[in-house]
Amino acid sequence: MRYIKSPSTDAKFNLALEQYVFDRMDRSQSYFMLWQNDHAVIIGKHQNTIGEINEPYVREHHIDVVRRLSGGGAVYHDLGNLNFTFIVSEGDGLQSFDFSVFCRPIVQALAHFGVEAQINGRNDMTIAGKKFSGNSQYAKQGRIMHHGTILYDSDLDMVSKALQVSQDKIVSKGVQSVRSRVTNVREYMKEDIPVEAFWEKLEQYMAAETGMQAYTLTEEDIARIRVIQQQRYDTWEWNYGASPQYRIRKERRFEGCGKVEAYMEVEKGILHQLDFYGDYFGNGEKQQLIDALIGSKMEESALQKRLEDIDVGEYVCHLTQKDLIALLLQ
């Protein structure tokens, strides 16, 4: 395994760095990365950006908003937060969306530092029932990228103010705010150390456990990363995109799946426009699913026929054909 330490705290550069390592670097190698972003909201691939951020607050506090390649929900990053990434090939029973495989080394590292952490839910790590890490994955052509946050000494008030929390999540989770259900790792460390020292200790632990070797990015690497940044992560089209046109909006939170939103134009019982957003995971390109449904009558049998050769779970992980049709017709 190779270890890469990002030289930047620019969210747009760091997401381009992840993509570069995933797409361009030696596929026979596995990679572990540690990196930080300074004041940024990172949006899940399938989310409607405007619906996930407190836009006036984000603008006033000069917080970058950047979309990532993976699904899941929006997260806030600052320099009290440390991010980790694993990039590996599938194999030996390893499958995409198996979060525990990649969270376990972090839990074990924290135990080594005297912190008792747990892997909970579909993609969270917690301490004493409070979340300190959200995780997400992206898979393509036999490769998996898993990345997660470690709230070590973040400004938790900023976390809650920068993000919108949908009412269905508040109701389903029985919480009143983001602030009430998140925590910083530093509060639980036996030795009170700043985030820089924690980063160094985590590096040392992972090196001892995995034998990973440091890789220093070359000038050529950085130049190529900058090109990816300029082409994707610097653009409004990627980070925000046009808001969906719709007359009907359906939303439901599915157990083990997350929130799925459907934006639809329906005329005379025929589905003319459709788009999906949410904090779900999925590897398939949603446009393929949309194309299969456009033009269908809005009735159960017609939608079933359109979906009979479609694996819905490829596009929205753990969602069934029955659940999707129920969402569209609810």
Short mmCIF file of N, CA and C in Angstrom, two decimals, residues 46-48 51-52 166 249-252 259-263 274-280 327:
data_model
loop_
_atom_site.label_atom_id
_atom_site.label_comp_id
_atom_site.label_asym_id
_atom_site.label_seq_id
_atom_site.Cartn_x
_atom_site.Cartn_y
_atom_site.Cartn_z
N HIS A 46 -25.34 12.54 -5.78
CA HIS A 46 -26.72 12.50 -6.22
C HIS A 46 -27.58 13.60 -5.59
N GLN A 47 -26.97 14.51 -4.84
CA GLN A 47 -27.76 15.49 -4.10
C GLN A 47 -28.04 16.76 -4.89
N ASN A 48 -29.15 17.39 -4.56
CA ASN A 48 -29.52 18.70 -5.09
C ASN A 48 -28.85 19.74 -4.19
N GLY A 51 -30.64 22.36 -2.03
CA GLY A 51 -31.48 21.79 -0.99
C GLY A 51 -30.71 21.28 0.21
N GLU A 52 -29.37 21.22 0.11
CA GLU A 52 -28.56 20.63 1.17
C GLU A 52 -27.77 21.65 1.98
N SER A 166 -33.14 18.01 6.54
CA SER A 166 -34.52 17.83 6.10
C SER A 166 -35.38 17.36 7.26
N ARG A 249 -43.00 16.69 -6.83
CA ARG A 249 -41.82 16.24 -6.09
C ARG A 249 -42.25 15.19 -5.08
N LYS A 250 -41.64 14.01 -5.16
CA LYS A 250 -41.90 12.93 -4.22
C LYS A 250 -40.62 12.64 -3.44
N GLU A 251 -40.78 12.35 -2.16
CA GLU A 251 -39.60 12.10 -1.32
C GLU A 251 -39.94 11.04 -0.29
N ARG A 252 -39.01 10.11 -0.10
CA ARG A 252 -39.19 9.10 0.94
C ARG A 252 -37.82 8.64 1.42
N LYS A 259 -32.37 8.77 1.74
CA LYS A 259 -33.42 9.60 1.15
C LYS A 259 -33.34 9.56 -0.37
N VAL A 260 -34.51 9.35 -1.00
CA VAL A 260 -34.62 9.39 -2.46
C VAL A 260 -35.69 10.41 -2.81
N GLU A 261 -35.33 11.37 -3.65
CA GLU A 261 -36.27 12.38 -4.12
C GLU A 261 -36.50 12.18 -5.61
N ALA A 262 -37.76 12.23 -6.03
CA ALA A 262 -38.09 12.13 -7.45
C ALA A 262 -38.77 13.43 -7.89
N TYR A 263 -38.23 14.06 -8.92
CA TYR A 263 -38.78 15.29 -9.49
C TYR A 263 -39.39 14.93 -10.85
N LEU A 274 -38.10 13.45 -15.56
CA LEU A 274 -37.81 12.78 -14.31
C LEU A 274 -36.37 13.02 -13.91
N ASP A 275 -36.14 13.22 -12.63
CA ASP A 275 -34.78 13.29 -12.11
C ASP A 275 -34.79 12.77 -10.68
N PHE A 276 -33.66 12.23 -10.25
CA PHE A 276 -33.53 11.70 -8.89
C PHE A 276 -32.41 12.43 -8.15
N TYR A 277 -32.67 12.72 -6.89
CA TYR A 277 -31.66 13.27 -5.99
C TYR A 277 -31.78 12.56 -4.65
N GLY A 278 -30.79 12.74 -3.79
CA GLY A 278 -30.86 12.16 -2.46
C GLY A 278 -29.49 11.84 -1.90
N ASP A 279 -29.48 11.30 -0.67
CA ASP A 279 -28.22 10.96 -0.02
C ASP A 279 -27.94 9.46 -0.12
N TYR A 280 -28.51 8.84 -1.14
CA TYR A 280 -28.31 7.41 -1.36
C TYR A 280 -26.96 7.13 -2.02
N LEU A 327 -42.66 4.93 -4.63
CA LEU A 327 -42.25 6.33 -4.51
C LEU A 327 -42.86 7.16 -5.64
#
